[in-house]
Coordinates of C-alpha atoms (C1' of nucleotides) in Angstrom, one line a residue:
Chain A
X1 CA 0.0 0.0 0.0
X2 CA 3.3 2.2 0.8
X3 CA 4.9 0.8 -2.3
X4 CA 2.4 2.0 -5.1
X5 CA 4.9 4.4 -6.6
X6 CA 8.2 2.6 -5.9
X7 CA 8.3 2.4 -9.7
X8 CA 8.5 5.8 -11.0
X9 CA 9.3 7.1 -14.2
X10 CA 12.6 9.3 -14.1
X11 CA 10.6 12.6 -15.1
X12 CA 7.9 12.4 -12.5
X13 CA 10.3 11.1 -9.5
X14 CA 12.7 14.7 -10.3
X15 CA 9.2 16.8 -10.4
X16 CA 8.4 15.4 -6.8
X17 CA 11.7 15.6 -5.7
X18 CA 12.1 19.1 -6.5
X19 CA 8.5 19.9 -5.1
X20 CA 9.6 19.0 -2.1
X21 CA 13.3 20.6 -2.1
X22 CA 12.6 24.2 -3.7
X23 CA 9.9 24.1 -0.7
X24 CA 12.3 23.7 1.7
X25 CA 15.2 25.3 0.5
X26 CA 13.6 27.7 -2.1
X27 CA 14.4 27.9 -5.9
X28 CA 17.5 29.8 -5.9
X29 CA 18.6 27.6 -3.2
X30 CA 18.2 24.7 -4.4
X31 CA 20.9 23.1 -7.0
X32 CA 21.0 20.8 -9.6
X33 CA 22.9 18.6 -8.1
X34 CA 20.4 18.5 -5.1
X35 CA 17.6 17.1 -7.5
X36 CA 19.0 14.4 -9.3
X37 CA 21.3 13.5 -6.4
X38 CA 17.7 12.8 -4.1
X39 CA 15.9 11.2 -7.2
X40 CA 18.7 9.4 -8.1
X41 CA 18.9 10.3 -11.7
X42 CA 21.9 11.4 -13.8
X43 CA 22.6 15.1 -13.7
X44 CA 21.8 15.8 -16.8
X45 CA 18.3 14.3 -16.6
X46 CA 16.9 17.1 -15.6
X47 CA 18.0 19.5 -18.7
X48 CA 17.3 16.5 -21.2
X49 CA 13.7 16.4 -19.6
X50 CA 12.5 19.5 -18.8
X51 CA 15.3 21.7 -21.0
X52 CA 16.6 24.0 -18.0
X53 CA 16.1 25.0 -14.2
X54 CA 13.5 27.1 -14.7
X55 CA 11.4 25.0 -16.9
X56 CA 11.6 22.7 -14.4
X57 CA 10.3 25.0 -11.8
X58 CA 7.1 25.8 -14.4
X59 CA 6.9 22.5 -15.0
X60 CA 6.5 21.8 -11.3
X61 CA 3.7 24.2 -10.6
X62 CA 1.7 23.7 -14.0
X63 CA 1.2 20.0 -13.0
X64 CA -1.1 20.6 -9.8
X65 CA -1.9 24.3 -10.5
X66 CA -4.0 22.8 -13.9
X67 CA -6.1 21.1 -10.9
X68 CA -6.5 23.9 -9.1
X69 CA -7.3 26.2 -11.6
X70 CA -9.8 24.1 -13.3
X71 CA -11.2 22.9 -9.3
X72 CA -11.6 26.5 -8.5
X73 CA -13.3 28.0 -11.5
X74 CA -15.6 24.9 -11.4
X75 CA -16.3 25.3 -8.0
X76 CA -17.6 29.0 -8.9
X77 CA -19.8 27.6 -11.6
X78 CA -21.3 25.5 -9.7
X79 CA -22.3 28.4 -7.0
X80 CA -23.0 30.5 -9.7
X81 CA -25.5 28.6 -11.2
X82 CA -27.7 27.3 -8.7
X83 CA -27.4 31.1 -7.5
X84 CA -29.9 31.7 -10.5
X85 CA -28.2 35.3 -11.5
X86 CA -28.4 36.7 -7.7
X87 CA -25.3 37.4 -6.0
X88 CA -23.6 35.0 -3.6
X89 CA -22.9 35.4 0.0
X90 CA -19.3 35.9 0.4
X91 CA -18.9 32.7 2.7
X92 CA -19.3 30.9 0.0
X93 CA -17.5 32.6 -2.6
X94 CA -14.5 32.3 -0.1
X95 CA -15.1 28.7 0.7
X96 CA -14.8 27.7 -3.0
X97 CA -11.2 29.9 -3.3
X98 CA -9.6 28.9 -0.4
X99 CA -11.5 25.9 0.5
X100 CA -10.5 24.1 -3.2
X101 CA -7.1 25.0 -2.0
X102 CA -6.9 23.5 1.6
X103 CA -8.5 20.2 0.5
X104 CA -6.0 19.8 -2.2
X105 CA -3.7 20.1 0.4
X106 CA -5.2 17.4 2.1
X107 CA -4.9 15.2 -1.0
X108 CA -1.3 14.2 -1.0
X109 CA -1.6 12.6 -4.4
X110 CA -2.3 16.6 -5.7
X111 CA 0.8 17.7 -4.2
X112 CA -0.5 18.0 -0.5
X113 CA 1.0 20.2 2.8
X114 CA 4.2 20.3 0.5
X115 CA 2.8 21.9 -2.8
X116 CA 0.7 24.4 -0.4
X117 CA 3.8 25.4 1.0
X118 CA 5.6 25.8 -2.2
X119 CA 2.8 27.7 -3.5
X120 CA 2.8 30.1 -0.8
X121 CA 6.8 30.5 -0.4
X122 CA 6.8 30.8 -4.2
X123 CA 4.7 33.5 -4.6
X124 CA 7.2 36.1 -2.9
X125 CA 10.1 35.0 -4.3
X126 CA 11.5 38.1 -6.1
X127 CA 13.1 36.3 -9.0
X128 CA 11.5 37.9 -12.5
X129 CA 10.2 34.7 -14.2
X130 CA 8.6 33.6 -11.8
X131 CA 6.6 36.8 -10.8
X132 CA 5.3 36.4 -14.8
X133 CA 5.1 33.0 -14.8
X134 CA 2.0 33.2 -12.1
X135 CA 0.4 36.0 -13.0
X136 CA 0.0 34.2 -16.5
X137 CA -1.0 31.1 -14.4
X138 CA -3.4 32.8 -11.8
X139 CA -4.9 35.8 -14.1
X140 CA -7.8 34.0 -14.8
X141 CA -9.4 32.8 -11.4
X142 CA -8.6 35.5 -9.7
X143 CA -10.2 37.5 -11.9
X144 CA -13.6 35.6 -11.9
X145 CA -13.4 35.6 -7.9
X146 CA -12.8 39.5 -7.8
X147 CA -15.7 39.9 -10.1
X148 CA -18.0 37.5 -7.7
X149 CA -16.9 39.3 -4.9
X150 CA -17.8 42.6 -6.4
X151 CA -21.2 41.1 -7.3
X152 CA -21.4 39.9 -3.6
X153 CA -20.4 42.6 -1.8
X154 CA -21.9 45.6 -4.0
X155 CA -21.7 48.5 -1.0
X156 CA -18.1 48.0 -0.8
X157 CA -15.9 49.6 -3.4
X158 CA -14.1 47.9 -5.8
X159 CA -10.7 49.1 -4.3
X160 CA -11.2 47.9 -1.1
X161 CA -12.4 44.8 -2.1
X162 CA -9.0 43.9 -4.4
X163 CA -7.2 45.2 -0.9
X164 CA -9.1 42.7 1.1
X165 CA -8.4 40.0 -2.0
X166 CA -4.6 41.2 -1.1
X167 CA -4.7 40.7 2.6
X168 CA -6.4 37.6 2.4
X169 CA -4.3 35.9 0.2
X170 CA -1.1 37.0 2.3
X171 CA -2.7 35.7 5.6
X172 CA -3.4 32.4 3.4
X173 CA 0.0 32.0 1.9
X174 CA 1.8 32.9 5.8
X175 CA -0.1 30.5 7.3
X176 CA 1.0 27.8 4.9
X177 CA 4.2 28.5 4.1
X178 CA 5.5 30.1 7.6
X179 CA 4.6 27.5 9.8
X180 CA 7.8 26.4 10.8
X181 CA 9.3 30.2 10.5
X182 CA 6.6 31.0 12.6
X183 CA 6.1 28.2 14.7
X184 CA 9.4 29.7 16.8
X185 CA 8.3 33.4 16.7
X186 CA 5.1 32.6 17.8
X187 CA 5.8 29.6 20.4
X188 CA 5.6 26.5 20.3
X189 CA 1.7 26.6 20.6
X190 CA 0.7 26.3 17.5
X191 CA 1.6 22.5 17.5
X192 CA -1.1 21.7 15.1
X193 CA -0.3 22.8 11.5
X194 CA 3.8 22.5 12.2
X195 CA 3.1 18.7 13.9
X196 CA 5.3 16.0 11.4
X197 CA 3.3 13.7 13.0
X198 CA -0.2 14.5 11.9
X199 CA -1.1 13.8 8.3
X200 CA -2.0 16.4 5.6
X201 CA -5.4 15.8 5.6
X202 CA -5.7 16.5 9.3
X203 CA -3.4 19.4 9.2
X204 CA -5.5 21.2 6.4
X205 CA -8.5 20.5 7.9
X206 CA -7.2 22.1 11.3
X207 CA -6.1 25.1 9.4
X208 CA -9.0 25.8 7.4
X209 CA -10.9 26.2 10.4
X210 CA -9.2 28.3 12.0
X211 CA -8.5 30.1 8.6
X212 CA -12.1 30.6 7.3
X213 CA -13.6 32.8 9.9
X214 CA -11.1 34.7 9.8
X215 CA -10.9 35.7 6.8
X216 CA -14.6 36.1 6.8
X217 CA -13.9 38.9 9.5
X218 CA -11.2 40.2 7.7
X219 CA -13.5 41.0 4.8
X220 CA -16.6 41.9 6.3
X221 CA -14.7 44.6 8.7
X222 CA -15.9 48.2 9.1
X223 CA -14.4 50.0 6.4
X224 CA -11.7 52.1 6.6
X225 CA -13.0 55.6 6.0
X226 CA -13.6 56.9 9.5
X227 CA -10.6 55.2 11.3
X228 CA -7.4 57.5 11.0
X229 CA -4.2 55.8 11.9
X230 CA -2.3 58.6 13.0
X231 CA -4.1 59.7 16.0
X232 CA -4.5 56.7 19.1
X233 CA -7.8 57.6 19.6
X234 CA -10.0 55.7 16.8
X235 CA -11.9 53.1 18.8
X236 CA -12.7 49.9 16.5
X237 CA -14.8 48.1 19.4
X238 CA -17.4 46.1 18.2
X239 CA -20.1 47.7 20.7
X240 CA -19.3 51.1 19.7
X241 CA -21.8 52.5 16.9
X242 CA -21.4 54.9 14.2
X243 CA -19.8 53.0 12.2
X244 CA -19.9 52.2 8.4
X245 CA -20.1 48.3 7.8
X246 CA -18.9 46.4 5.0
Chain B
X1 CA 18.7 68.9 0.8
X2 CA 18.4 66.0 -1.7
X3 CA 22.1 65.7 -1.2
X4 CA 22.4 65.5 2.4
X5 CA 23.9 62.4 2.1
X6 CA 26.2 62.4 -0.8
X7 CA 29.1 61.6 1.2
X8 CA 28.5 58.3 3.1
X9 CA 31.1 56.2 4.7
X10 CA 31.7 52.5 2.8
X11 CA 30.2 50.9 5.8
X12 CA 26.8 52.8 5.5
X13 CA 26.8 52.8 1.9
X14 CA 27.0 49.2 1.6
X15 CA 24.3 48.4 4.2
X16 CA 22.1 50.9 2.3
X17 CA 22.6 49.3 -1.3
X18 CA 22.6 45.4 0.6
X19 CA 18.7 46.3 2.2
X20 CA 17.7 47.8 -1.3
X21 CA 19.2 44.7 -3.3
X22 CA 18.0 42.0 -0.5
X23 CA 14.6 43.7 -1.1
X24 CA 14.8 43.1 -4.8
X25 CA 16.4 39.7 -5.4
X26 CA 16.4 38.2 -2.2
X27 CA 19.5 36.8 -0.4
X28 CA 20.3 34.1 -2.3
X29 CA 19.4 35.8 -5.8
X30 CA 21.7 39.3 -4.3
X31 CA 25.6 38.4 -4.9
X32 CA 28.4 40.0 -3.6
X33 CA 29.4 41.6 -6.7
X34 CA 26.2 42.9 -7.3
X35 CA 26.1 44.7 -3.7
X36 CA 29.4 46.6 -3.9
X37 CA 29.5 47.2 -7.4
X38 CA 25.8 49.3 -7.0
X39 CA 27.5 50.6 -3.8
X40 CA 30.7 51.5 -5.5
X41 CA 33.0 50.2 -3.5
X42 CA 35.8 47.4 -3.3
X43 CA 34.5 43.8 -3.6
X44 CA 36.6 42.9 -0.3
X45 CA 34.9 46.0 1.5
X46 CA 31.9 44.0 2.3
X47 CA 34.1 40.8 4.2
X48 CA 36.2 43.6 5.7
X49 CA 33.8 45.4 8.0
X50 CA 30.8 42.9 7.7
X51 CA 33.0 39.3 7.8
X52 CA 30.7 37.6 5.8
X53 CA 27.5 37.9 3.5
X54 CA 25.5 36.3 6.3
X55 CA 26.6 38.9 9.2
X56 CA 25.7 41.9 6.4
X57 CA 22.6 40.7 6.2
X58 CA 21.9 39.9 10.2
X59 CA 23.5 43.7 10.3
X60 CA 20.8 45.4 8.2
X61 CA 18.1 43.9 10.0
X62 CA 19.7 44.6 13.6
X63 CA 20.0 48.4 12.4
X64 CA 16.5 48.7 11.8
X65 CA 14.8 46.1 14.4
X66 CA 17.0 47.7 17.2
X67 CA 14.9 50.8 16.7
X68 CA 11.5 48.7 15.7
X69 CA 11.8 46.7 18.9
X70 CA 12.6 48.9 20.9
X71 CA 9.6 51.5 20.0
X72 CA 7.3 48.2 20.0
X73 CA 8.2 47.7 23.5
X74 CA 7.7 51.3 24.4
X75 CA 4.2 51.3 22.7
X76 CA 2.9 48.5 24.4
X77 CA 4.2 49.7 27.8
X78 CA 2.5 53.2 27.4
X79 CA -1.0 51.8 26.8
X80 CA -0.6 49.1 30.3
X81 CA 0.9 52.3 31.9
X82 CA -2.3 54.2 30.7
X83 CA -4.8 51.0 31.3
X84 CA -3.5 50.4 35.2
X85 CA -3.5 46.9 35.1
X86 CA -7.2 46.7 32.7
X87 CA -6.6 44.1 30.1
X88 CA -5.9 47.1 26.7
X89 CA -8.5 46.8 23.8
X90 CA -7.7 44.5 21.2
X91 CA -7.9 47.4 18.6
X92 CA -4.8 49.8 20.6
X93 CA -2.7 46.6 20.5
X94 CA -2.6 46.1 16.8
X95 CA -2.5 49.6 16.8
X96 CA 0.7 49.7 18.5
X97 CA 2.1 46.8 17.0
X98 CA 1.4 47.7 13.3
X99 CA 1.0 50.8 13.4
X100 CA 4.3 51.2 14.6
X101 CA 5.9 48.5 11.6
X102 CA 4.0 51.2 9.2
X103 CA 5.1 54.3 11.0
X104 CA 8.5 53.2 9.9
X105 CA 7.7 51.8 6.6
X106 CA 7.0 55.7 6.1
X107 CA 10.2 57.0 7.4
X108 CA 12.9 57.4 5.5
X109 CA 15.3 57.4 7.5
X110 CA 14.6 54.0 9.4
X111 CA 14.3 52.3 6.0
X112 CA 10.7 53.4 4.5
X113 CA 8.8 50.7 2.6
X114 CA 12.4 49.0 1.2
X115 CA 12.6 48.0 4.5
X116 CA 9.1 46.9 5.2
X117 CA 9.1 44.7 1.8
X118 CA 12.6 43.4 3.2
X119 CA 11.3 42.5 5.6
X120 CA 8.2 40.8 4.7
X121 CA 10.0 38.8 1.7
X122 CA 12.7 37.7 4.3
X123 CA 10.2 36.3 6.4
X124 CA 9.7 33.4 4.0
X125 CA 13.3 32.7 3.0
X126 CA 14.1 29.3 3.5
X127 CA 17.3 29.7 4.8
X128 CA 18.7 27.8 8.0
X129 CA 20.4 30.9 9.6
X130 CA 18.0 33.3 8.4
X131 CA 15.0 31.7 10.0
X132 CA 17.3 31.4 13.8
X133 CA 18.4 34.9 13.6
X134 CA 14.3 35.8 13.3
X135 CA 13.2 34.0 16.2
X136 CA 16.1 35.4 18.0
X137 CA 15.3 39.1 16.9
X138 CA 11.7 38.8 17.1
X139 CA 11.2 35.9 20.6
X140 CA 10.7 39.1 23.3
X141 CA 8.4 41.5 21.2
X142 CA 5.8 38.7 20.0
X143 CA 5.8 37.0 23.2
X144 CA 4.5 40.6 25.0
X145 CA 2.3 41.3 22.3
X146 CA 0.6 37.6 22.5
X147 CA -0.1 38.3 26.3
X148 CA -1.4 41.3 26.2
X149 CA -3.6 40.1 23.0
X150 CA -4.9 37.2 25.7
X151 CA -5.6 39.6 28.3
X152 CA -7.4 41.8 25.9
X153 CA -10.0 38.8 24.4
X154 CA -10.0 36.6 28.2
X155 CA -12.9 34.7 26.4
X156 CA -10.9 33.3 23.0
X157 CA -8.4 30.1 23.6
X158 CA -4.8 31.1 24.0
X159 CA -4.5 28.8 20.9
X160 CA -7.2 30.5 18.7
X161 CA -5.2 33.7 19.3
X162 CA -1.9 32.6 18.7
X163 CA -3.4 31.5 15.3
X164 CA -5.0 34.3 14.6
X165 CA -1.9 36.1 15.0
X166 CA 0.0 34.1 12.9
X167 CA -2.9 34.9 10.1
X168 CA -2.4 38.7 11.0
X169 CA 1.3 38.8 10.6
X170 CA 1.2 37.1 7.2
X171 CA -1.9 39.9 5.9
X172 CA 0.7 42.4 6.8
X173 CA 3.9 40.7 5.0
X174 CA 2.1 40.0 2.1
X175 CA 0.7 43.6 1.7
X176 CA 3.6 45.0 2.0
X177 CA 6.2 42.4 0.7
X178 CA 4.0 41.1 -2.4
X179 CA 3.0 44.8 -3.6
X180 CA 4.4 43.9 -6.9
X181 CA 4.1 40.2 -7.1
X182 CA -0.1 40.5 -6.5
X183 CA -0.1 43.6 -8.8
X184 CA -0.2 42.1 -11.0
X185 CA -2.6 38.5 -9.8
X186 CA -5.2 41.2 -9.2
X187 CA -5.2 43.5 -11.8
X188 CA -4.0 47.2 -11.7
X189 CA -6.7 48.4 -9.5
X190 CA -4.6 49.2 -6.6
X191 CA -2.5 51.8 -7.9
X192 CA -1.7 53.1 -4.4
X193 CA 0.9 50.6 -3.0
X194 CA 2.8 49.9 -6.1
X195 CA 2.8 53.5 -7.4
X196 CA 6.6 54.7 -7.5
X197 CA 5.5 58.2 -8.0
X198 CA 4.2 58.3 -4.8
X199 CA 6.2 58.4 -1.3
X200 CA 6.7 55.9 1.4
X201 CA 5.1 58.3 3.9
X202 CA 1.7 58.6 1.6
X203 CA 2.0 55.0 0.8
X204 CA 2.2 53.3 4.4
X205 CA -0.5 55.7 5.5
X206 CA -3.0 54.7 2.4
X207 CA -1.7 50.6 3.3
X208 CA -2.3 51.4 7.3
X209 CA -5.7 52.6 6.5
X210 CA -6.7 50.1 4.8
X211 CA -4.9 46.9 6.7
X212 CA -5.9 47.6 9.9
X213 CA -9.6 47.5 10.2
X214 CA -8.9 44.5 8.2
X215 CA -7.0 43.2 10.9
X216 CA -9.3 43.6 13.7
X217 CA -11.8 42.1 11.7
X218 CA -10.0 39.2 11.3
X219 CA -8.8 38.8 14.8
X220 CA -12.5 39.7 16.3
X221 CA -14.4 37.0 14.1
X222 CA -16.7 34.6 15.3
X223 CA -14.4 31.2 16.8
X224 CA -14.7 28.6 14.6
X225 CA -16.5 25.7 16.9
X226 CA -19.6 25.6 14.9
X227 CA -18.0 25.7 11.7
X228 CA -17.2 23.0 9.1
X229 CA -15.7 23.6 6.4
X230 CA -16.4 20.0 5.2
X231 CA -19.6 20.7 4.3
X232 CA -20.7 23.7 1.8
X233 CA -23.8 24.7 3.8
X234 CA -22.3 26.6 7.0
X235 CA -23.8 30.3 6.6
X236 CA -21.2 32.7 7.8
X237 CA -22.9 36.0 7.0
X238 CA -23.2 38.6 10.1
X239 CA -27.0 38.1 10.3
X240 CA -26.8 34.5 11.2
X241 CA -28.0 34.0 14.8
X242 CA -25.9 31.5 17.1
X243 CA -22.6 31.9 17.1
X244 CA -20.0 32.5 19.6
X245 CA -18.2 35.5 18.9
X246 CA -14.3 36.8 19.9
Chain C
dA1 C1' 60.8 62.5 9.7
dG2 C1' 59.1 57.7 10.9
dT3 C1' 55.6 54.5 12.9
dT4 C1' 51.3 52.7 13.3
dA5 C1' 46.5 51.5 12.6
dG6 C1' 42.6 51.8 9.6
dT7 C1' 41.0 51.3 5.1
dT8 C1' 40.9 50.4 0.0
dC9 C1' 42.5 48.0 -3.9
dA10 C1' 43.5 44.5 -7.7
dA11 C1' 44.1 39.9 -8.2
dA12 C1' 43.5 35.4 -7.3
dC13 C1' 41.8 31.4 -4.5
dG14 C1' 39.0 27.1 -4.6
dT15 C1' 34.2 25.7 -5.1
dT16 C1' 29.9 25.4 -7.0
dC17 C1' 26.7 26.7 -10.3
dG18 C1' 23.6 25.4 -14.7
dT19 C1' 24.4 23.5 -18.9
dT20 C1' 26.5 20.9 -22.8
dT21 C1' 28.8 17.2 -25.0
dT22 C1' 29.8 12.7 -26.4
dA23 C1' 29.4 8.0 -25.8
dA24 C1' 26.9 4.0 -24.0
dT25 C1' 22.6 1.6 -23.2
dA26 C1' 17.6 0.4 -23.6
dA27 C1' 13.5 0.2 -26.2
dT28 C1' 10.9 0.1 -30.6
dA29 C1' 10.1 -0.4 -35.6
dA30 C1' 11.2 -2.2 -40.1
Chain D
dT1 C1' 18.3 -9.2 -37.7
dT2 C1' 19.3 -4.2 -38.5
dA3 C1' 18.0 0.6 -38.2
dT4 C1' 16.1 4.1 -35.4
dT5 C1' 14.8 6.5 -31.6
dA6 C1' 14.6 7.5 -26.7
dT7 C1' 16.9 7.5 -22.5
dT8 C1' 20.9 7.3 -19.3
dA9 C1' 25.8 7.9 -18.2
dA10 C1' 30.2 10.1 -17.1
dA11 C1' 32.9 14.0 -17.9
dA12 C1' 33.8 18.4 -18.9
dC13 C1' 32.5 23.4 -20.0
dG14 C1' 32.8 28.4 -18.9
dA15 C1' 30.8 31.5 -15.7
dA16 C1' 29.8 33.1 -11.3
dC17 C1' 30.0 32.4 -6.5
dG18 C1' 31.9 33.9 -1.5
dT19 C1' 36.2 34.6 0.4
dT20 C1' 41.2 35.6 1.1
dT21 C1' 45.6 37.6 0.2
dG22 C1' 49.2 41.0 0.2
dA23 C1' 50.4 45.3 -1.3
dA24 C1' 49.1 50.3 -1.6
dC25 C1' 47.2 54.2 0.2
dT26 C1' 45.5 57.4 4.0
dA27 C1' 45.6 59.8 8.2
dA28 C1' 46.9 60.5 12.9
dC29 C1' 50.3 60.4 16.5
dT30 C1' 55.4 60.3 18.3

DNA sequence: AGTTAGTTCAAACGTTCGTTTTAATAATAA
DNA sequence: TTATTATTAAAACGAACGTTTGAACTAACT
């Protein structure tokens, strides 16, 4: 049961071996040599496959972000059209982004924890190709989600909705890929999503629990127009009154 | 007065270019070449009065965090001076603690917003010694903050907040670090951050505006006991009835 | 003046990087 | 079988990496 993929063709073993290594040591730190010497494959296997280092790297993410893609815009459909035309509660517009995520990192056949992390490490890496190379991948969904959110949330302005977008992926992305940076700032009470010993189905779950509300929060806050950072005095209380809500 | 600082000793210089560079490429991507060459000095200078690329980086982080910790500290222990011994309201201690990160992301002089995406970005690199030096840096600030954070919510699990603060810390990174990186995921429309014309003290104000009630949303949502994401049917809208709230 | 400590400089060190080459081997088709 | 193609193998490529060396220069003090 282990042993299903203990025969593994040489192109898929270097993809899952360098999922798992530029997620832990990132792409710029993480060598050639690294790659084939942990799939055990000849050097040069990886330019005769994939042609260079950062093909490899597309290749890597095109592979599970395909599923995801396709998952997520599906998801939408399917919300959209038993919606009948009529905008949809922002629970569940959020629940089909992120929620399509955190189950496929449940799913360790799609990648799991490990692609999740690499994902959300990946996406502040400051190296130019990559920056291109996912806003070709991503341009689409996101899209469709920031024009459902729009629909769903037709008081708030479009600008502070693509901020809240913003925030919200950032607070999804840390929580996957800082656990074990942050695991130390923050304690060691976290123990959940940073556990080796728990599975990624577990793990995900945990975290989307804890993930969805608040993100829910995070979006549905006051808006900003009355709150003025500079003075100390704001008060953003949930019992106090005047107070425009999103 | 734009050339205040023309003449800059090597040791300044370099640490100026490294935070800039670090900020662009990342550690591993910024090489030694690239730092004194921009900073127009010897290649050796950077070994001579730093040792080694590691301690430059370590040393333009202390420069600024020495300050940022230090004010941090001095926030938090104003308001509990203020409060005599009353647990502080959730909303003055994210005020304090990122207001004050923003403060500084819109001062010049302690770095502006280069140092705030540094910093950010940095957080995610999957470096051994990088990831240490943080918790190191970082162990005595967060560990205040989380108590006074319990003592200001005495009804959510230490836990819940510990996570939540984990989810609040990477909102904030990923506004400021992924600027240009999310630009582009979601669409032009937010013009403010990324917008070079404009400067760091009109940017972190427009980002503090915006991030913070997001925050406390976040941080102030309803616990997620009654939740499950499992199912697509849970109704989190702010009508819905039963539900414990933070 | 001479001495000393602090700093800058050009040049080179050995290592590792991603990639390429060329030959050997395995698999498939005629 | 032979011919052809696909894959693997070992070795080397030039370039770039972080670091070190030892001499040259500067400035201050005796």
């Amino acid at each position: 049961m282990s042993d299903i993929k203990i025969i593994q063709d040489t192109r898929e073993r270097i993809l899952d071996v360098a999922e798992r290594l530029f997620m832990e040591r990132g792409y710029e730190g993480t060598s050639m040599r690294m790659i084939t010497g942990a799939a055990e494959v000849n050097l040069a296997a990886v330019n005769y496959h994939f042609g260079s280092k950062e093909a490899l790297l597309r290749e890597v993410f095109r592979r599970r972000l395909a599923w995801l893609n396709h998952e997520r815009l599906q998801a939408l459909d399917e919300l959209e059209g038993q919606a009948n035309g009529a905008p949809l509660k922002p629970s569940l517009v959020l629940e089909a982004f992120f929620g399509t995520l955190l189950r496929m990192g449940g799913n360790e056949s799609l990648g799991g924890m490990t692609f999740l992390r690499l994902l959300g490490r990946t996406l502040t890496e400051p190296a130019e190709f990559i920056r291109t190379f996912f806003s070709g991948e991503y341009a689409e969904v996101i899209e469709r989600y920031k024009l459902a959110l729009i629909r769903a949330l037709p008081d708030v302005p479009r600008a502070e909705i693509v901020w809240r977008l913003h925030f919200m992926l950032g607070a999804m992305s840390y929580a996957i890929a800082g656990t074990d940076v942050l695991q130390v700032v923050t304690g060691c009470e976290l123990g959940d999503i940073s556990d080796a010993n728990v599975d990624d189905k577990v793990a995900a779950q945990r975290l989307a629990d804890r993930l969805m509300p608040f993100l829910l929060g995070g979006l549905r806050a006051p808006l900003p127009q009355f709150l003025d950072l500079s003075t100390q005095q704001q008060d953003a209380s949930p019992s106090s009154g005047k107070r425009k809500t999103a």
